[in-house]
mmCIF file of C-alpha atoms in Angstrom:
data_model
loop_
_atom_site.group_PDB
_atom_site.id
_atom_site.type_symbol
_atom_site.label_atom_id
_atom_site.label_comp_id
_atom_site.label_asym_id
_atom_site.label_seq_id
_atom_site.Cartn_x
_atom_site.Cartn_y
_atom_site.Cartn_z
ATOM 1 C CA GLU C 1 32.748 62.105 -9.669
ATOM 2 C CA ALA C 2 30.587 59.086 -8.693
ATOM 3 C CA GLN C 3 33.607 56.500 -7.937
ATOM 4 C CA VAL C 4 34.208 52.901 -7.268
ATOM 5 C CA THR C 5 38.362 52.610 -6.754
ATOM 6 C CA GLN C 6 39.660 49.220 -6.031
ATOM 7 C CA ASN C 7 43.620 48.646 -5.610
ATOM 8 C CA PRO C 8 45.165 47.008 -6.731
ATOM 9 C CA ARG C 9 44.946 46.722 -10.025
ATOM 10 C CA TYR C 10 47.321 43.852 -10.531
ATOM 11 C CA LEU C 11 48.927 41.343 -7.968
ATOM 12 C CA ILE C 12 51.275 38.360 -8.526
ATOM 13 C CA THR C 13 50.930 36.561 -4.850
ATOM 14 C CA VAL C 14 52.312 33.224 -3.765
ATOM 15 C CA THR C 15 49.936 30.431 -2.597
ATOM 16 C CA GLY C 16 48.713 30.857 1.071
ATOM 17 C CA LYS C 17 50.413 34.231 1.231
ATOM 18 C CA LYS C 18 47.047 36.381 3.003
ATOM 19 C CA LEU C 19 46.062 39.315 0.734
ATOM 20 C CA THR C 20 43.386 42.085 0.881
ATOM 21 C CA VAL C 21 41.940 43.768 -2.067
ATOM 22 C CA THR C 22 40.342 47.160 -1.210
ATOM 23 C CA CYS C 23 37.388 48.503 -2.460
ATOM 24 C CA SER C 24 35.628 52.127 -1.469
ATOM 25 C CA GLN C 25 32.719 54.105 -3.300
ATOM 26 C CA ASN C 26 32.060 57.730 -2.997
ATOM 27 C CA MET C 27 27.880 57.551 -3.857
ATOM 28 C CA ASN C 28 26.883 57.000 -0.338
ATOM 29 C CA HIS C 29 25.443 53.527 -1.849
ATOM 30 C CA GLU C 30 24.309 50.898 1.235
ATOM 31 C CA TYR C 31 24.608 47.646 -1.131
ATOM 32 C CA MET C 32 28.180 46.834 -2.371
ATOM 33 C CA SER C 33 29.176 43.338 -4.290
ATOM 34 C CA TRP C 34 32.495 41.471 -5.394
ATOM 35 C CA TYR C 35 32.758 39.532 -8.592
ATOM 36 C CA ARG C 36 35.212 37.116 -10.504
ATOM 37 C CA GLN C 37 35.140 37.139 -14.102
ATOM 38 C CA ASP C 38 36.662 34.320 -15.959
ATOM 39 C CA PRO C 39 36.775 33.363 -19.346
ATOM 40 C CA GLY C 40 33.768 31.616 -20.475
ATOM 41 C CA LEU C 41 32.160 31.542 -16.640
ATOM 42 C CA GLY C 42 31.392 35.062 -17.194
ATOM 43 C CA LEU C 43 30.963 37.228 -13.900
ATOM 44 C CA ARG C 44 29.854 35.295 -10.637
ATOM 45 C CA GLN C 45 29.152 37.280 -7.511
ATOM 46 C CA ILE C 46 31.238 36.133 -4.333
ATOM 47 C CA TYR C 47 29.955 38.221 -1.407
ATOM 48 C CA TYR C 48 27.142 40.931 -1.140
ATOM 49 C CA SER C 49 26.610 43.462 1.464
ATOM 50 C CA MET C 50 23.129 45.165 1.922
ATOM 51 C CA ASN C 51 24.689 47.208 4.412
ATOM 52 C CA VAL C 52 27.039 47.812 7.473
ATOM 53 C CA GLU C 53 27.467 45.005 9.448
ATOM 54 C CA VAL C 54 25.527 42.881 6.912
ATOM 55 C CA THR C 55 27.134 40.983 4.601
ATOM 56 C CA ASP C 56 26.150 37.360 2.877
ATOM 57 C CA LYS C 57 27.610 34.788 0.284
ATOM 58 C CA GLY C 58 27.106 34.764 -3.240
ATOM 59 C CA ASP C 59 27.402 32.199 -5.779
ATOM 60 C CA VAL C 60 31.276 31.336 -5.367
ATOM 61 C CA PRO C 61 31.805 32.525 -1.513
ATOM 62 C CA GLU C 62 34.688 29.849 -0.854
ATOM 63 C CA GLY C 63 38.372 30.925 0.157
ATOM 64 C CA TYR C 64 36.820 34.354 0.673
ATOM 65 C CA LYS C 65 35.904 36.787 3.488
ATOM 66 C CA VAL C 66 34.697 40.263 3.296
ATOM 67 C CA SER C 67 33.831 42.569 6.074
ATOM 68 C CA ARG C 68 31.827 46.044 6.047
ATOM 69 C CA LYS C 69 32.619 47.919 8.795
ATOM 70 C CA GLU C 70 31.587 51.248 7.525
ATOM 71 C CA LYS C 71 29.637 51.969 4.434
ATOM 72 C CA ARG C 72 32.012 53.349 2.043
ATOM 73 C CA ASN C 73 34.438 50.566 1.921
ATOM 74 C CA PHE C 74 33.848 46.305 1.051
ATOM 75 C CA PRO C 75 37.566 44.835 1.359
ATOM 76 C CA LEU C 76 37.689 41.048 0.040
ATOM 77 C CA ILE C 77 40.121 38.924 1.671
ATOM 78 C CA LEU C 78 42.238 36.075 0.760
ATOM 79 C CA GLU C 79 43.178 34.085 4.099
ATOM 80 C CA SER C 80 45.271 31.405 2.116
ATOM 81 C CA PRO C 81 45.009 32.191 -1.890
ATOM 82 C CA SER C 82 45.467 28.745 -3.908
ATOM 83 C CA PRO C 83 45.951 29.061 -7.811
ATOM 84 C CA ASN C 84 42.453 28.786 -8.990
ATOM 85 C CA GLN C 85 41.725 31.992 -7.154
ATOM 86 C CA THR C 86 43.730 33.410 -10.110
ATOM 87 C CA SER C 87 41.248 35.837 -11.661
ATOM 88 C CA LEU C 88 39.910 39.376 -12.648
ATOM 89 C CA TYR C 89 37.837 40.791 -9.660
ATOM 90 C CA PHE C 90 35.515 43.338 -9.646
ATOM 91 C CA CYS C 91 33.978 45.550 -7.003
ATOM 92 C CA ALA C 92 30.682 47.081 -7.454
ATOM 93 C CA SER C 93 28.423 49.023 -5.687
ATOM 94 C CA LEU C 94 24.842 49.627 -6.625
ATOM 95 C CA THR C 95 21.743 51.777 -6.069
ATOM 96 C CA THR C 96 18.193 50.427 -4.884
ATOM 97 C CA GLY C 97 15.008 50.839 -4.971
ATOM 98 C CA GLN C 98 15.252 52.261 -8.654
ATOM 99 C CA GLY C 99 16.111 49.263 -10.365
ATOM 100 C CA GLY C 100 20.122 48.644 -8.857
ATOM 101 C CA GLU C 101 22.187 50.317 -11.085
ATOM 102 C CA ALA C 102 25.546 48.795 -11.075
ATOM 103 C CA PHE C 103 29.065 50.843 -10.546
ATOM 104 C CA PHE C 104 32.179 48.759 -11.279
ATOM 105 C CA GLY C 105 35.541 49.497 -10.186
ATOM 106 C CA GLN C 106 38.740 49.524 -12.586
ATOM 107 C CA GLY C 107 38.711 45.622 -11.735
ATOM 108 C CA THR C 108 42.254 43.798 -10.071
ATOM 109 C CA ARG C 109 43.985 41.229 -12.123
ATOM 110 C CA LEU C 110 45.089 38.704 -9.606
ATOM 111 C CA THR C 111 47.632 35.951 -10.460
ATOM 112 C CA VAL C 112 48.314 32.986 -7.591
ATOM 113 C CA VAL C 113 51.181 31.268 -8.159
ATOM 114 C CA SER T 1 18.050 26.275 -12.102
ATOM 115 C CA GLN T 2 18.367 29.622 -12.980
ATOM 116 C CA LYS T 3 20.080 30.307 -16.363
ATOM 117 C CA ILE T 4 20.565 33.451 -18.286
ATOM 118 C CA GLU T 5 21.839 33.051 -21.713
ATOM 119 C CA GLN T 6 23.839 34.952 -24.388
ATOM 120 C CA ASN T 7 24.974 34.165 -27.250
ATOM 121 C CA SER T 8 28.436 33.463 -27.104
ATOM 122 C CA GLU T 9 29.872 33.450 -30.099
ATOM 123 C CA ALA T 10 30.862 36.981 -31.295
ATOM 124 C CA LEU T 11 28.340 38.882 -33.703
ATOM 125 C CA ASN T 12 30.391 40.526 -36.289
ATOM 126 C CA ILE T 13 28.344 43.405 -38.327
ATOM 127 C CA GLN T 14 28.760 45.824 -40.567
ATOM 128 C CA GLU T 15 29.328 49.587 -39.925
ATOM 129 C CA GLY T 16 26.204 51.272 -40.424
ATOM 130 C CA LYS T 17 23.817 48.320 -40.065
ATOM 131 C CA THR T 18 21.749 47.640 -37.236
ATOM 132 C CA ALA T 19 23.086 45.101 -34.120
ATOM 133 C CA THR T 20 20.999 42.813 -32.605
ATOM 134 C CA LEU T 21 21.691 41.032 -29.315
ATOM 135 C CA THR T 22 19.732 38.505 -27.663
ATOM 136 C CA CYS T 23 19.412 37.959 -23.795
ATOM 137 C CA ASN T 24 17.111 34.399 -23.123
ATOM 138 C CA TYR T 25 16.905 33.713 -19.009
ATOM 139 C CA THR T 26 14.846 30.572 -17.663
ATOM 140 C CA ASN T 27 13.469 29.541 -14.162
ATOM 141 C CA TYR T 28 13.680 33.364 -13.264
ATOM 142 C CA SER T 29 10.647 36.386 -12.420
ATOM 143 C CA PRO T 30 13.140 39.355 -12.663
ATOM 144 C CA ALA T 31 11.549 42.818 -11.440
ATOM 145 C CA TYR T 32 13.663 44.461 -14.094
ATOM 146 C CA LEU T 33 16.484 43.651 -16.452
ATOM 147 C CA GLN T 34 19.808 45.178 -17.032
ATOM 148 C CA TRP T 35 22.526 46.055 -19.870
ATOM 149 C CA TYR T 36 26.148 46.886 -19.555
ATOM 150 C CA ARG T 37 29.005 47.217 -21.622
ATOM 151 C CA GLN T 38 32.080 45.961 -21.144
ATOM 152 C CA ASP T 39 35.639 47.074 -22.985
ATOM 153 C CA PRO T 40 38.527 44.350 -22.546
ATOM 154 C CA GLY T 41 40.237 44.540 -18.480
ATOM 155 C CA ARG T 42 37.848 47.165 -17.363
ATOM 156 C CA GLY T 43 34.629 47.086 -15.289
ATOM 157 C CA PRO T 44 31.087 46.406 -16.967
ATOM 158 C CA VAL T 45 29.814 50.065 -17.512
ATOM 159 C CA PHE T 46 25.696 50.640 -17.157
ATOM 160 C CA LEU T 47 23.616 51.230 -20.565
ATOM 161 C CA LEU T 48 19.971 50.989 -19.961
ATOM 162 C CA LEU T 49 17.647 49.469 -17.301
ATOM 163 C CA ILE T 50 13.753 48.286 -18.541
ATOM 164 C CA ARG T 51 11.531 47.369 -15.550
ATOM 165 C CA GLU T 52 9.199 44.035 -16.171
ATOM 166 C CA ASN T 53 5.873 46.002 -16.867
ATOM 167 C CA GLU T 54 7.986 47.803 -19.946
ATOM 168 C CA LYS T 55 8.414 46.881 -23.465
ATOM 169 C CA GLU T 56 10.527 48.886 -24.311
ATOM 170 C CA LYS T 57 13.088 51.699 -23.703
ATOM 171 C CA ARG T 58 15.399 54.037 -25.550
ATOM 172 C CA LYS T 59 18.154 55.825 -25.830
ATOM 173 C CA GLU T 60 20.130 57.621 -28.046
ATOM 174 C CA ARG T 61 20.754 54.707 -30.893
ATOM 175 C CA LEU T 62 20.252 52.129 -28.674
ATOM 176 C CA LYS T 63 17.267 50.482 -27.693
ATOM 177 C CA VAL T 64 16.053 47.486 -25.541
ATOM 178 C CA THR T 65 13.013 45.131 -25.408
ATOM 179 C CA PHE T 66 11.443 42.781 -22.494
ATOM 180 C CA ASP T 67 9.390 40.109 -22.947
ATOM 181 C CA THR T 68 8.551 38.447 -19.590
ATOM 182 C CA THR T 69 6.539 35.760 -21.444
ATOM 183 C CA LEU T 70 9.214 34.579 -24.115
ATOM 184 C CA LYS T 71 11.414 35.277 -21.183
ATOM 185 C CA GLN T 72 13.256 37.312 -23.281
ATOM 186 C CA SER T 73 15.282 40.652 -24.377
ATOM 187 C CA LEU T 74 16.530 42.192 -27.313
ATOM 188 C CA PHE T 75 19.350 44.790 -27.427
ATOM 189 C CA HIS T 76 19.489 46.809 -30.600
ATOM 190 C CA ILE T 77 22.400 49.274 -31.549
ATOM 191 C CA THR T 78 21.356 51.232 -34.815
ATOM 192 C CA ALA T 79 23.800 53.117 -37.287
ATOM 193 C CA SER T 80 26.489 51.236 -35.484
ATOM 194 C CA GLN T 81 29.895 52.022 -35.314
ATOM 195 C CA PRO T 82 34.049 50.307 -34.636
ATOM 196 C CA ALA T 83 33.523 51.872 -31.551
ATOM 197 C CA ASP T 84 30.340 50.248 -30.314
ATOM 198 C CA SER T 85 32.981 47.122 -30.322
ATOM 199 C CA ALA T 86 32.686 45.550 -26.697
ATOM 200 C CA THR T 87 31.103 42.810 -25.170
ATOM 201 C CA TYR T 88 27.495 43.443 -23.950
ATOM 202 C CA LEU T 89 26.382 41.660 -20.678
ATOM 203 C CA CYS T 90 22.704 41.218 -19.583
ATOM 204 C CA ALA T 91 21.997 41.216 -16.126
ATOM 205 C CA LEU T 92 18.760 40.111 -14.058
ATOM 206 C CA ALA T 93 17.821 41.058 -10.564
ATOM 207 C CA ALA T 94 14.566 39.068 -8.903
ATOM 208 C CA THR T 95 11.514 40.737 -7.361
ATOM 209 C CA GLY T 96 12.570 42.641 -4.148
ATOM 210 C CA GLY T 97 14.493 45.788 -5.680
ATOM 211 C CA GLY T 98 17.725 43.646 -6.249
ATOM 212 C CA ALA T 99 18.167 42.367 -2.447
ATOM 213 C CA ASP T 100 20.515 39.558 -3.635
ATOM 214 C CA GLY T 101 22.253 41.727 -6.263
ATOM 215 C CA LEU T 102 22.141 41.335 -10.183
ATOM 216 C CA THR T 103 23.063 37.800 -12.020
ATOM 217 C CA PHE T 104 24.729 38.624 -15.236
ATOM 218 C CA GLY T 105 25.194 36.633 -18.692
ATOM 219 C CA LYS T 106 28.243 35.496 -19.631
ATOM 220 C CA GLY T 107 27.817 38.184 -22.875
ATOM 221 C CA THR T 108 28.128 38.420 -26.147
ATOM 222 C CA HIS T 109 31.084 40.246 -27.937
ATOM 223 C CA LEU T 110 30.196 42.553 -30.865
ATOM 224 C CA ILE T 111 32.633 43.279 -33.749
ATOM 225 C CA ILE T 112 31.667 46.174 -35.971
ATOM 226 C CA GLN T 113 33.547 46.389 -38.813
ATOM 227 C CA PRO T 114 34.144 49.619 -41.079
#
């Protein structure tokens, strides 16, 4: 079954404590992306990766890092989380060349206190 | 600046009627437009894609139109059911096969009342 798997689903952390949200896809997609979703602001792209070792900033990259060492994994790293990063995060894996249909993970609800 | 607009107010429709949702965009030349469904707390799920050279696309009870002159897409659900209640997002990709990924509208919350 085609899947994008994020972990953890829920996370409460304190300001400044580094955390990583993992994302893995089993569809051999080259393109992966991270979004955050906030009430009234919709889905906003944080970072994307067009292939292994190729990453680029989206619309709201400040405070986040990503890496793409292998095709299936695309972790999101918050080196020093702050309360304004409290949000619902989604990882997505996209087909390319045929319209870029996005497959989303189940989401990670992050609270930074 | 580029903008994608969807009706931010909830849309209430009686069961059995056709629901029509609107997506307007400005300062954008999308190669294709997509529609997604999102249930509370869950990731969006792909529904339909329509390309810039297509006027209309259908899938079961769903129909999408794409007017690049008006810069607008309409999303229709015919014979609506309470289970169709969800937030519907439109998403655009620029020409070039989506190299920059998808940009999403904020979504319209659809409520189908029995």
